[in-house]
Coordinates of C-alpha atoms in Angstrom, one line a residue:
Chain A
X995 CA 13.4 21.5 -14.5
X996 CA 9.5 21.1 -13.7
X997 CA 8.0 22.7 -10.8
X998 CA 4.6 24.0 -10.0
X999 CA 3.7 27.3 -8.9
X1000 CA 0.2 28.0 -6.2
X1001 CA 0.5 31.9 -6.1
X1002 CA -2.2 31.8 -3.3
X1003 CA -0.9 30.8 -0.2
X1004 CA -4.7 30.9 1.4
X1005 CA -7.9 31.8 0.0
X1006 CA -10.9 32.7 2.0
X1007 CA -14.5 32.5 0.2
X1008 CA -18.3 32.6 1.5
X1009 CA -20.1 29.8 0.7
X1010 CA -22.3 29.8 -2.5
X1011 CA -19.7 32.0 -4.2
X1012 CA -17.6 30.4 -6.8
X1013 CA -13.9 29.4 -6.8
X1014 CA -11.0 29.9 -8.7
X1015 CA -7.5 28.4 -7.5
X1016 CA -4.4 29.2 -9.6
X1017 CA -2.0 26.9 -10.5
X1018 CA 1.3 27.3 -12.9
X1019 CA 3.4 24.5 -14.3
X1020 CA 6.8 24.5 -15.6
X1021 CA 7.4 21.7 -17.9
X1022 CA 9.5 21.1 -21.1
X1023 CA 7.3 18.6 -22.3
X1024 CA 3.4 18.0 -22.4
X1025 CA 2.3 18.0 -18.9
X1026 CA -0.2 15.6 -17.2
X1027 CA -1.5 17.7 -14.4
X1028 CA -3.7 16.9 -11.4
X1029 CA -5.4 18.6 -9.0
X1030 CA -5.7 17.0 -4.8
X1031 CA -7.2 18.0 -2.0
X1032 CA -6.4 17.4 1.5
X1033 CA -8.6 17.7 4.4
X1034 CA -7.3 18.0 7.7
X1035 CA -6.0 15.1 8.9
X1036 CA -6.1 12.9 6.1
X1037 CA -4.4 12.2 2.9
X1038 CA -4.4 13.5 -0.7
X1039 CA -7.5 12.7 -2.7
X1040 CA -7.4 13.2 -6.4
X1041 CA -10.4 15.5 -7.6
X1042 CA -9.0 15.7 -11.2
X1043 CA -6.8 14.9 -13.8
X1044 CA -5.4 16.4 -17.1
X1045 CA -3.7 14.1 -19.7
X1046 CA -4.7 15.0 -23.1
X1047 CA -7.7 15.9 -25.4
X1048 CA -10.6 18.5 -24.0
X1049 CA -8.9 21.5 -22.0
X1050 CA -11.4 21.4 -19.8
X1051 CA -11.9 18.4 -17.3
X1052 CA -14.4 17.5 -14.8
X1053 CA -13.6 16.1 -11.4
X1054 CA -15.6 15.0 -8.5
X1055 CA -17.5 17.2 -5.8
X1056 CA -18.6 19.8 -8.7
X1057 CA -14.8 20.9 -9.7
X1058 CA -13.3 21.4 -13.0
X1059 CA -10.2 22.6 -14.4
X1060 CA -9.1 24.2 -17.4
X1061 CA -5.3 23.7 -19.0
X1062 CA -4.4 26.6 -21.1
X1063 CA -1.1 25.9 -22.8
X1064 CA -0.7 29.1 -23.7
X1065 CA -0.5 30.2 -20.1
X1066 CA 1.3 27.1 -18.5
X1067 CA -1.8 27.2 -16.4
X1068 CA -4.2 24.3 -14.7
X1069 CA -6.7 26.4 -12.9
X1070 CA -9.1 24.9 -10.2
X1071 CA -12.6 25.9 -10.3
X1072 CA -16.0 25.6 -8.6
X1073 CA -19.2 27.6 -9.1
X1074 CA -20.7 27.4 -6.0
X1075 CA -18.4 26.5 -2.7
X1076 CA -19.6 24.3 0.1
X1077 CA -18.7 24.4 3.8
X1078 CA -17.2 20.8 3.1
X1079 CA -15.0 22.2 0.5
X1080 CA -12.9 23.7 3.1
X1081 CA -9.1 21.7 2.7
X1082 CA -5.7 22.2 1.2
X1083 CA -5.7 22.2 -2.2
X1084 CA -2.6 20.6 -4.3
X1085 CA -1.8 21.1 -8.0
X1086 CA 0.6 18.4 -9.1
X1087 CA 2.5 18.0 -12.6
X1088 CA 3.7 14.3 -13.3
X1089 CA 7.1 14.0 -14.9
X1090 CA 7.5 10.4 -17.1
X1091 CA 11.1 10.8 -17.8
X1092 CA 11.9 10.1 -13.9
X1093 CA 9.4 7.3 -13.8
X1094 CA 6.2 9.1 -12.6
X1095 CA 7.7 11.6 -9.8
X1096 CA 5.1 13.9 -9.2
X1097 CA 6.2 17.7 -8.7
X1098 CA 3.4 19.3 -6.3
X1099 CA 2.9 22.8 -5.8
X1100 CA 3.3 24.5 -2.0
X1101 CA -0.4 24.5 -1.8
X1102 CA -3.6 26.5 -1.2
X1103 CA -5.7 26.6 2.1
X1104 CA -9.5 27.2 1.8
X1105 CA -11.5 28.5 4.3
X1106 CA -15.2 28.5 3.6
X1107 CA -17.4 31.4 6.0
X1108 CA -21.2 31.1 6.3
Chain B
X524 CA -10.5 5.1 2.0
X525 CA -7.7 5.2 -0.8
X526 CA -6.9 1.5 -0.1
X527 CA -3.6 2.5 1.1
X528 CA -2.7 1.8 4.9
X529 CA 0.4 3.3 6.9
X530 CA 1.6 2.5 10.0
X531 CA 1.9 3.5 12.4
X532 CA -0.4 7.0 12.5
X533 CA 2.0 8.6 15.1
X534 CA 5.5 8.3 15.9
X535 CA 7.2 10.1 18.5
X536 CA 10.8 9.6 19.0
X537 CA 14.4 11.7 20.0
X538 CA 17.0 12.9 18.1
X539 CA 19.8 10.2 17.2
X540 CA 17.3 7.6 17.0
X541 CA 15.8 5.1 14.1
X542 CA 12.4 4.7 12.9
X543 CA 10.5 2.7 10.3
X544 CA 7.4 3.9 8.3
X545 CA 5.3 1.1 6.8
X546 CA 3.0 1.6 4.0
X547 CA 0.9 -1.4 2.3
X548 CA -0.3 -0.6 -1.6
X549 CA -3.7 -1.2 -2.9
X550 CA -4.2 -4.7 -3.7
X551 CA -2.4 -5.4 -7.5
X552 CA -0.5 -1.9 -7.5
X553 CA 3.1 -2.5 -8.1
X554 CA 3.9 1.1 -7.6
X555 CA 4.8 2.7 -4.4
X556 CA 5.9 6.6 -3.6
X557 CA 7.2 8.2 -0.5
X558 CA 6.5 11.7 0.2
X559 CA 7.5 14.2 3.1
X560 CA 5.5 16.7 4.1
X561 CA 6.6 19.5 6.1
X562 CA 5.5 23.3 6.5
X563 CA 8.5 24.9 5.1
X564 CA 9.3 22.2 2.1
X565 CA 5.7 21.5 1.4
X566 CA 5.2 18.0 -0.3
X567 CA 8.3 16.5 -1.5
X568 CA 9.0 13.5 -3.1
X569 CA 11.2 11.2 -1.5
X570 CA 11.7 8.0 -3.4
X571 CA 9.4 5.8 -6.0
X572 CA 9.8 1.7 -6.1
X573 CA 8.2 -0.5 -8.5
X574 CA 7.6 -4.4 -8.0
X575 CA 10.8 -4.1 -6.0
X576 CA 13.1 -2.2 -7.5
X577 CA 13.9 1.7 -7.0
X578 CA 13.0 3.6 -10.1
X579 CA 13.3 7.0 -8.9
X580 CA 15.2 9.2 -6.1
X581 CA 13.6 12.8 -5.5
X582 CA 14.7 14.6 -2.4
X583 CA 15.8 11.8 -0.3
X584 CA 18.6 12.3 2.5
X585 CA 21.4 10.0 3.1
X586 CA 20.1 8.6 6.8
X587 CA 17.0 7.5 4.9
X588 CA 16.3 4.3 3.1
X589 CA 13.4 2.8 1.4
X590 CA 12.9 -0.9 0.0
X591 CA 10.0 -2.4 -0.9
X592 CA 9.4 -6.3 -0.4
X593 CA 8.2 -9.2 -2.2
X594 CA 4.9 -8.7 -0.9
X595 CA 5.2 -4.9 -2.0
X596 CA 4.8 -3.5 0.9
X597 CA 7.3 -0.9 1.5
X598 CA 9.5 0.4 4.3
X599 CA 10.8 4.2 5.1
X600 CA 13.5 4.0 7.1
X601 CA 15.0 7.0 8.7
X602 CA 18.2 7.3 11.2
X603 CA 19.8 9.7 12.7
X604 CA 16.9 11.8 13.3
X605 CA 17.0 15.0 13.5
X606 CA 14.4 17.7 15.1
X607 CA 14.1 19.2 10.9
X608 CA 12.5 15.5 10.4
X609 CA 9.4 16.1 11.8
X610 CA 7.1 15.7 9.1
X611 CA 4.4 13.9 7.5
X612 CA 5.5 11.0 5.5
X613 CA 2.6 9.6 3.0
X614 CA 2.9 7.1 0.9
X615 CA 1.2 6.6 -2.3
X616 CA 0.7 3.5 -5.1
X617 CA -0.4 3.4 -8.4
X618 CA -0.8 0.3 -11.1
X619 CA 1.9 0.8 -13.7
X620 CA 5.7 1.7 -13.6
X621 CA 5.8 4.7 -15.6
X622 CA 2.8 4.9 -16.9
X623 CA 1.2 8.8 -15.7
X624 CA -2.0 7.5 -16.7
X625 CA -2.6 6.2 -13.7
X626 CA -3.0 8.5 -10.4
X627 CA -1.5 8.4 -7.3
X628 CA -3.3 6.7 -4.5
X629 CA -2.6 8.3 -1.2
X630 CA -2.3 6.8 2.4
X631 CA -3.1 8.6 5.7
X632 CA -0.1 9.4 6.4
X633 CA 2.5 9.1 9.2
X634 CA 3.6 11.8 11.9
X635 CA 6.4 11.5 12.9
X636 CA 7.9 14.0 15.7
X637 CA 11.3 14.1 16.6
X638 CA 12.0 15.7 20.1

């Protein structure tokens, strides 16, 4: 069965520090992977997506993610965090077999301290 | 602004009642998805409609139903409401029926509170 695990429920980083949010997936075929961000009181916004090709994908707001098939991971990174990055981050895997159903992780809440 | 609209923004009702949540997808998008976000369950896929037809069902209760109309807007009907149905309900839209190449664009959500 398809599933996504985000092992870190909450992460706190200092502004200007680097960030890595972990995501592990379980899927029987080639995964289609996404990272979404949810700011307080807002809907989800797509940061980046991976379908195929280069395993390092660039997204909006300076984020990038690396797909590692051997580790079943799709970790999100940012070299220098800004206070405005404080939000909830969701990793998702798309499942073609059930009509583009998305399976979301439980999310990682990011706090940025000055 | 994703282009997906949801109404109402907030809804407060009592147990046993029935409510209808409305979603208008982005212009041109044929697929609509409904999700429930609660503190204990996270973000759960409920149901997917494409051009008026149901395409996939997730963790949707029998008390819940949805439909997509000819103008492509969708409604999620929640009946016999229970306290545990209190959650944020999101609608998302995308361009293709089964294509994963299109991202899902999320609306701002409807916050349902059942008292």
